[in-house]
Coordinates of C-alpha atoms in Angstrom, one line a residue:
X1 CA -37.7 36.3 15.7
X2 CA -37.6 33.7 12.4
X3 CA -33.4 33.7 13.2
X4 CA -33.7 32.9 16.4
X5 CA -35.7 30.0 16.2
X6 CA -34.3 28.6 13.3
X7 CA -30.7 29.2 16.1
X8 CA -32.6 27.4 18.5
X9 CA -33.9 24.5 16.5
X10 CA -29.8 24.6 15.6
X11 CA -28.3 24.5 18.3
X12 CA -30.6 21.7 19.6
X13 CA -29.9 19.4 16.8
X14 CA -25.9 20.3 17.4
X15 CA -26.7 19.0 21.3
X16 CA -28.7 16.4 20.6
X17 CA -26.3 15.0 18.0
X18 CA -22.6 15.3 20.6
X19 CA -25.2 13.6 23.6
X20 CA -25.9 10.4 21.7
X21 CA -22.6 10.9 19.2
X22 CA -20.2 7.8 20.7
X23 CA -16.6 8.5 23.2
X24 CA -14.5 5.2 23.6
X25 CA -12.9 5.8 27.2
X26 CA -9.6 5.5 27.5
X27 CA -8.9 4.3 31.3
X28 CA -6.1 2.3 30.9
X29 CA -6.2 -1.6 31.6
X30 CA -5.5 -2.5 34.6
X31 CA -7.6 0.2 36.4
X32 CA -10.6 -0.9 34.8
X33 CA -9.8 -5.2 35.5
X34 CA -10.0 -3.7 39.2
X35 CA -13.4 -2.1 38.6
X36 CA -14.4 -5.0 37.4
X37 CA -13.2 -6.6 40.3
X38 CA -14.5 -4.5 43.3
X39 CA -18.0 -4.7 41.4
X40 CA -17.6 -7.6 40.2
X41 CA -19.1 -7.7 36.6
X42 CA -17.5 -9.0 33.5
X43 CA -15.0 -6.7 31.8
X44 CA -16.5 -5.3 28.0
X45 CA -12.9 -5.2 25.6
X46 CA -13.6 -3.6 22.6
X47 CA -10.5 -3.8 19.9
X48 CA -10.8 -1.3 16.9
X49 CA -8.6 0.9 14.6
X50 CA -9.3 4.6 13.6
X51 CA -9.7 3.8 9.6
X52 CA -11.0 0.8 10.7
X53 CA -15.2 1.1 9.2
X54 CA -16.6 -1.0 9.9
X55 CA -14.9 -0.1 13.5
X56 CA -16.9 3.1 13.1
X57 CA -19.9 1.7 11.5
X58 CA -20.7 -0.2 15.0
X59 CA -19.6 3.4 17.2
X60 CA -21.9 5.1 15.5
X61 CA -25.1 2.9 14.5
X62 CA -24.9 0.8 18.2
X63 CA -22.9 2.9 21.2
X64 CA -24.5 6.1 20.2
X65 CA -27.3 4.5 21.6
X66 CA -27.7 5.1 25.0
X67 CA -29.9 2.0 25.4
X68 CA -27.0 0.1 24.4
X69 CA -24.5 2.1 26.8
X70 CA -26.9 2.4 30.1
X71 CA -27.2 -2.2 29.5
X72 CA -23.3 -2.2 28.8
X73 CA -22.6 0.1 31.7
X74 CA -25.2 -1.5 34.1
X75 CA -23.8 -5.4 33.7
X76 CA -19.7 -4.8 32.2
X77 CA -16.8 -2.2 33.2
X78 CA -16.1 -1.1 29.7
X79 CA -12.9 0.0 28.2
X80 CA -12.0 1.0 24.4
X81 CA -8.4 0.1 23.1
X82 CA -6.9 1.2 20.0
X83 CA -4.6 -1.8 18.3
X84 CA -2.1 0.7 17.4
X85 CA -1.5 2.1 20.7
X86 CA -0.2 0.0 23.6
X87 CA -2.6 -1.2 25.5
X88 CA -4.3 -2.2 22.5
X89 CA -1.3 -3.4 21.2
X90 CA -0.2 -5.8 23.9
X91 CA -4.9 -6.8 24.1
X92 CA -4.4 -7.8 20.4
X93 CA -1.1 -10.0 21.4
X94 CA -2.1 -11.5 24.9
X95 CA -5.9 -12.5 23.3
X96 CA -4.7 -13.3 19.5
X97 CA -6.8 -11.1 18.2
X98 CA -7.2 -11.4 13.6
X99 CA -10.3 -9.2 12.7
X100 CA -11.9 -5.8 14.0
X101 CA -13.6 -4.5 15.3
X102 CA -13.4 -7.7 18.2
X103 CA -14.8 -7.6 21.4
X104 CA -13.4 -9.8 24.5
X105 CA -15.7 -10.2 27.4
X106 CA -13.1 -11.5 30.0
X107 CA -13.3 -12.6 34.2
X108 CA -11.1 -9.6 35.7
X109 CA -10.0 -11.9 38.6
X110 CA -7.9 -14.5 36.1
X111 CA -8.3 -12.1 32.7
X112 CA -9.9 -15.7 31.2
X113 CA -12.0 -15.2 28.0
X114 CA -15.5 -15.7 28.6
X115 CA -16.9 -14.8 25.4
X116 CA -15.2 -13.1 21.9
X117 CA -17.4 -11.9 18.6
X118 CA -15.7 -10.5 15.9
X119 CA -16.8 -8.2 12.7
X120 CA -19.5 -5.2 12.5
X121 CA -23.1 -6.3 13.9
X122 CA -26.9 -4.7 13.7
X123 CA -27.9 -3.3 17.4
X124 CA -30.6 -6.3 17.8
X125 CA -27.5 -8.8 16.9
X126 CA -24.6 -7.8 19.5
X127 CA -27.3 -6.6 22.7
X128 CA -28.8 -11.0 22.0
X129 CA -24.5 -11.4 22.3
X130 CA -23.8 -9.0 24.8
X131 CA -26.6 -11.3 27.0
X132 CA -25.2 -14.3 26.1
X133 CA -22.2 -13.1 27.1
X134 CA -23.1 -12.9 31.0
X135 CA -24.8 -16.2 30.6
X136 CA -22.3 -18.9 32.7
X137 CA -23.5 -22.3 30.9
X138 CA -22.9 -19.7 27.2
X139 CA -19.7 -19.0 28.1
X140 CA -16.2 -20.1 26.5
X141 CA -14.8 -22.5 29.4
X142 CA -17.9 -23.6 30.6
X143 CA -18.4 -25.3 27.1
X144 CA -14.4 -26.3 27.0
X145 CA -15.0 -27.8 30.1
X146 CA -18.7 -29.8 28.9
X147 CA -16.6 -31.1 26.1
X148 CA -13.6 -32.1 26.9
X149 CA -15.4 -34.0 29.7
X150 CA -16.3 -35.9 26.5
X151 CA -14.5 -35.0 23.6
X152 CA -16.4 -37.3 21.3
X153 CA -20.0 -36.1 22.7
X154 CA -20.5 -34.5 19.1
X155 CA -23.0 -31.8 20.5
X156 CA -21.0 -30.9 23.1
X157 CA -18.4 -30.2 20.5
X158 CA -19.9 -27.9 18.2
X159 CA -21.8 -25.8 21.2
X160 CA -18.6 -25.0 22.0
X161 CA -17.5 -24.3 18.8
X162 CA -19.9 -22.3 16.9
X163 CA -19.7 -20.3 20.0
X164 CA -15.8 -19.7 19.8
X165 CA -15.6 -18.9 15.7
X166 CA -17.7 -15.8 17.2
X167 CA -14.7 -14.1 18.1
X168 CA -11.9 -16.3 17.3
X169 CA -10.2 -17.2 13.5
X170 CA -10.5 -20.5 11.6
X171 CA -6.8 -21.3 12.3
X172 CA -7.8 -21.1 16.3
X173 CA -11.0 -23.7 16.0
X174 CA -8.1 -25.7 14.6
X175 CA -7.0 -27.4 18.1
X176 CA -10.3 -28.3 19.6
X177 CA -11.8 -29.7 16.3
X178 CA -9.0 -32.3 16.8
X179 CA -9.5 -33.0 20.0
X180 CA -12.7 -33.9 18.9
X181 CA -12.4 -35.9 15.7
X182 CA -9.3 -37.9 17.4
X183 CA -12.1 -39.6 18.9
X184 CA -13.2 -40.5 15.3
X185 CA -12.3 -43.5 13.1
X186 CA -11.0 -42.7 9.1
X187 CA -13.9 -45.0 8.4
X188 CA -16.6 -42.3 10.8
X189 CA -14.3 -39.6 8.7
X190 CA -17.3 -39.8 5.6
X191 CA -20.5 -38.2 6.9
X192 CA -22.3 -35.9 6.6
X193 CA -21.8 -34.3 10.8
X194 CA -18.1 -35.1 10.2
X195 CA -17.6 -34.0 6.8
X196 CA -18.6 -30.0 8.6
X197 CA -16.4 -29.7 11.9
X198 CA -13.6 -30.9 8.7
X199 CA -14.7 -28.1 6.8
X200 CA -15.0 -25.6 9.7
X201 CA -12.3 -26.5 11.8
X202 CA -9.6 -28.3 10.1
X203 CA -6.9 -26.1 8.6
X204 CA -3.6 -27.7 9.2
X205 CA -2.7 -28.8 5.2
X206 CA -0.8 -32.3 6.4
X207 CA -3.8 -33.2 8.4
X208 CA -4.6 -37.7 9.0
X209 CA -8.8 -35.7 8.0
X210 CA -7.4 -33.5 5.2
X211 CA -5.9 -35.8 4.0
X212 CA -7.8 -38.2 4.2
X213 CA -10.4 -36.0 2.6
X214 CA -7.8 -35.9 0.0
X215 CA -7.9 -39.6 -0.9
X216 CA -11.6 -40.1 -0.5
X217 CA -12.9 -37.0 -2.5
X218 CA -16.3 -39.5 -4.2
X219 CA -16.7 -40.7 -0.8
X220 CA -17.1 -37.1 1.0
X221 CA -19.3 -36.0 -2.0
X222 CA -21.5 -38.3 -1.3
X223 CA -22.1 -37.1 1.5
X224 CA -21.5 -33.5 1.3
X225 CA -21.3 -32.5 -2.5
X226 CA -18.2 -32.7 -4.2
X227 CA -18.4 -29.1 -5.0
X228 CA -18.3 -28.5 -1.0
X229 CA -15.1 -30.7 -1.2
X230 CA -13.2 -28.8 -4.7
X231 CA -14.4 -25.1 -1.6
X232 CA -12.6 -26.7 0.6
X233 CA -9.3 -28.4 -0.4
X234 CA -8.9 -24.9 -2.4
X235 CA -9.4 -23.7 0.9
X236 CA -7.1 -25.1 2.8
X237 CA -4.6 -24.0 0.5
X238 CA -5.2 -20.3 0.3
X239 CA -5.2 -20.4 3.8
X240 CA -1.7 -22.3 3.5
X241 CA -0.3 -19.9 1.0
X242 CA -2.2 -16.2 1.5
X243 CA -0.5 -15.1 4.4
X244 CA 3.1 -16.2 2.7
X245 CA 1.8 -13.7 0.3
X246 CA 0.4 -11.3 2.7
X247 CA 3.1 -10.4 4.2
X248 CA 5.7 -10.6 1.4
X249 CA 7.9 -14.0 2.4
X250 CA 8.8 -16.0 0.2
X251 CA 10.9 -18.1 1.8
X252 CA 8.3 -19.8 4.1
X253 CA 6.3 -19.1 0.8
X254 CA 7.7 -21.3 -1.3
X255 CA 8.8 -24.2 1.3
X256 CA 4.4 -23.4 1.8
X257 CA 3.8 -24.1 -2.3
X258 CA 6.1 -27.4 -2.5
X259 CA 2.7 -29.2 0.4
X260 CA 0.1 -27.2 -1.5
X261 CA 2.2 -28.6 -5.1
X262 CA 2.4 -32.1 -3.3
X263 CA -2.0 -32.0 -3.3
X264 CA -1.1 -32.8 -7.5
X265 CA -4.7 -31.9 -8.3
X266 CA -5.3 -28.9 -11.2
X267 CA -8.0 -27.0 -8.6
X268 CA -5.3 -26.5 -6.7
X269 CA -2.1 -25.9 -8.9
X270 CA -4.0 -23.2 -10.6
X271 CA -4.0 -21.5 -7.0
X272 CA -0.9 -22.1 -6.2
X273 CA 0.3 -20.4 -10.3
X274 CA -2.0 -17.6 -8.7
X275 CA -0.4 -16.6 -6.0
X276 CA 3.1 -17.2 -7.5
X277 CA 2.4 -13.9 -9.6
X278 CA 1.2 -12.0 -7.6
X279 CA 3.9 -12.7 -4.8
X280 CA 6.1 -12.3 -7.9
X281 CA 4.5 -9.0 -8.6
X282 CA 4.2 -8.5 -5.5
X283 CA 8.2 -8.8 -5.0
X284 CA 9.6 -7.4 -8.4
X285 CA 10.8 -11.2 -8.8
X286 CA 9.8 -10.8 -13.5
X287 CA 12.3 -14.1 -13.6
X288 CA 10.1 -16.4 -11.8
X289 CA 7.5 -14.7 -12.8
X290 CA 8.3 -14.8 -16.7
X291 CA 9.7 -19.1 -15.0
X292 CA 6.2 -19.7 -13.5
X293 CA 4.2 -18.5 -16.8
X294 CA 6.2 -20.1 -20.0
X295 CA 5.8 -23.3 -17.4
X296 CA 2.0 -22.9 -16.5
X297 CA -0.4 -20.5 -18.2
X298 CA -1.2 -23.0 -20.8
X299 CA -1.8 -26.3 -18.2
X300 CA -3.5 -24.2 -15.5
X301 CA -5.3 -21.0 -17.4
X302 CA -5.1 -21.6 -21.9
X303 CA -9.3 -20.5 -21.5
X304 CA -9.3 -17.5 -19.0
X305 CA -8.7 -14.7 -21.7
X306 CA -9.1 -12.1 -19.4
X307 CA -5.9 -14.0 -17.1
X308 CA -4.3 -14.7 -20.6
X309 CA -4.5 -10.5 -21.0
X310 CA -3.5 -9.8 -17.5
X311 CA 0.0 -11.4 -18.1
X312 CA 0.9 -9.9 -21.2
X313 CA 0.2 -6.1 -19.9
X314 CA 3.1 -7.4 -16.9
X315 CA 5.1 -9.1 -19.9
X316 CA 4.6 -6.1 -21.6
X317 CA 6.0 -3.6 -18.8
X318 CA 8.2 -5.9 -16.9
X319 CA 9.7 -8.7 -19.3
X320 CA 12.5 -7.9 -21.5
X321 CA 13.8 -11.3 -23.5
X322 CA 12.6 -11.8 -27.7
X323 CA 11.6 -14.9 -27.3
X324 CA 9.7 -14.7 -24.3
X325 CA 8.0 -12.1 -26.1
X326 CA 6.7 -14.1 -28.1
X327 CA 4.9 -17.2 -26.2
X328 CA 3.0 -14.5 -24.4
X329 CA 2.3 -12.9 -28.4
X330 CA 0.3 -16.3 -28.7
X331 CA -1.1 -16.7 -25.4
X332 CA -2.7 -12.9 -25.5
X333 CA -3.8 -13.9 -29.4
X334 CA -5.7 -16.9 -27.4
X335 CA -7.1 -15.3 -25.7
X336 CA -8.6 -12.9 -28.5
X337 CA -9.8 -16.6 -30.3
X338 CA -11.5 -16.7 -27.2
X339 CA -12.7 -12.4 -27.3
X340 CA -11.7 -10.8 -29.7
X341 CA -11.6 -7.6 -27.9
X342 CA -10.2 -3.8 -28.3
X343 CA -8.0 -4.4 -24.8
X344 CA -6.1 -7.5 -26.4
X345 CA -5.1 -6.2 -30.1
X346 CA -4.0 -3.7 -28.5
X347 CA -1.9 -5.2 -26.0
X348 CA -0.8 -7.6 -28.9
X349 CA -0.2 -4.1 -31.2
X350 CA 1.9 -3.5 -28.4
X351 CA 3.8 -6.5 -27.7
X352 CA 4.7 -7.0 -30.9
X353 CA 6.0 -3.1 -31.4
X354 CA 8.5 -4.5 -28.1
X355 CA 10.0 -7.1 -30.0
X356 CA 10.1 -4.7 -33.6
X357 CA 7.4 -6.6 -35.4
X358 CA 6.1 -3.4 -36.7
X359 CA 3.8 -5.1 -39.7
X360 CA 2.3 -7.1 -36.8
X361 CA 1.8 -4.2 -34.6
X362 CA 0.1 -1.9 -37.6
X363 CA -2.4 -4.8 -38.3
X364 CA -3.1 -5.6 -34.0
X365 CA -3.2 -2.0 -34.0
X366 CA -5.6 -0.4 -35.8
X367 CA -7.8 -4.2 -35.8
X368 CA -8.0 -1.9 -32.2
X369 CA -9.0 0.7 -34.3
X370 CA -11.8 -1.4 -35.8
X371 CA -13.3 -2.6 -32.9
X372 CA -13.3 1.3 -31.2
X373 CA -15.0 2.7 -34.1
X374 CA -17.8 0.1 -34.2
X375 CA -18.6 0.0 -30.9
X376 CA -18.6 4.2 -30.5
X377 CA -15.4 4.0 -28.0
X378 CA -12.8 6.1 -28.0
X379 CA -10.3 5.4 -30.7
X380 CA -7.6 7.6 -29.0
X381 CA -4.6 5.2 -27.1
X382 CA -4.9 3.3 -30.7
X383 CA -4.5 6.3 -32.6
X384 CA -1.3 7.5 -30.6
X385 CA 0.1 3.7 -31.7
X386 CA -0.8 4.3 -35.1
X387 CA 1.5 7.5 -35.0
X388 CA 3.6 6.2 -33.1
X389 CA 4.5 2.9 -36.0
X390 CA 4.0 5.0 -39.6
X391 CA 6.8 7.3 -37.7
X392 CA 8.9 4.1 -37.9

């Protein structure tokens, strides 16, 4: 009898779990669009991917709740599209979606985007937003119209911008941002409010507004802070270069690299340097890697012991000419002056071994082993190298 009670409880729990488990509705987009027109409801679309952890968390924590699904089905016609399948790809491209998950709220009559959300959110926050999306005065077309009626009105601009950025990436904020900023003189740009506009919406490194920030950094630091100004300069360079590094687009990277270098600030030069090395490693352009490091390591990362050792590891694996390796050894030895370490000494020993300087290699291998013993660490790597060197 006890066995049957446990079995019944197990089956009941499985049924309850399956009832609450979210299963995406794969209704064709055009069918859902027609249904939304007929029912006079907005269309709700979730764009997701099976590999996306944030998408899966939303399915598990939010859409498995019957109350959430009841609200959505009452107020919207809902569809769920995988961005790696035909309809999902088309919708991702149509609405310029770059983040997952993204939630689109669409007018079925015109396919106009009424509202958009991106990213994972808690159930309560998500329900607040899907309620907002039903409110005409909180929808993007209404807010855009109010803003365009008077582009100089900062309240109307921020109302539109703050809703737009819930579902769009920063590059999509650029157009309305410049519409508003074009109503502001150069002198008017230097205010706490307009700094927030620039910080949130300006992504064009060549724009009037960003160039004005560069030439008036002290003025903007007075209304914001130097730290915030520095972060904006660094972020705009990152946003300029990272897509080309991620896409391994060397042709456009080298073009935009010159634009970033034209800023002529050490903080941006350091960023470009690091992007240069990342792209060189990913594309295995070791001559370019060597050229960049020989030109700029001592100028830009001289006090970063970890980075100096990272460069040393790359030279150990991929650079072969003796003179360049000798220069690299000097960098890693400087890292030891900043922070005497087991891995740094072992790296210097291996670099000396690569240029066939056995005496120096033995010294640094022994120093590495001494540190390992003092710290009660394993000495296997140092012992292996020492054994190899003593055979020669």
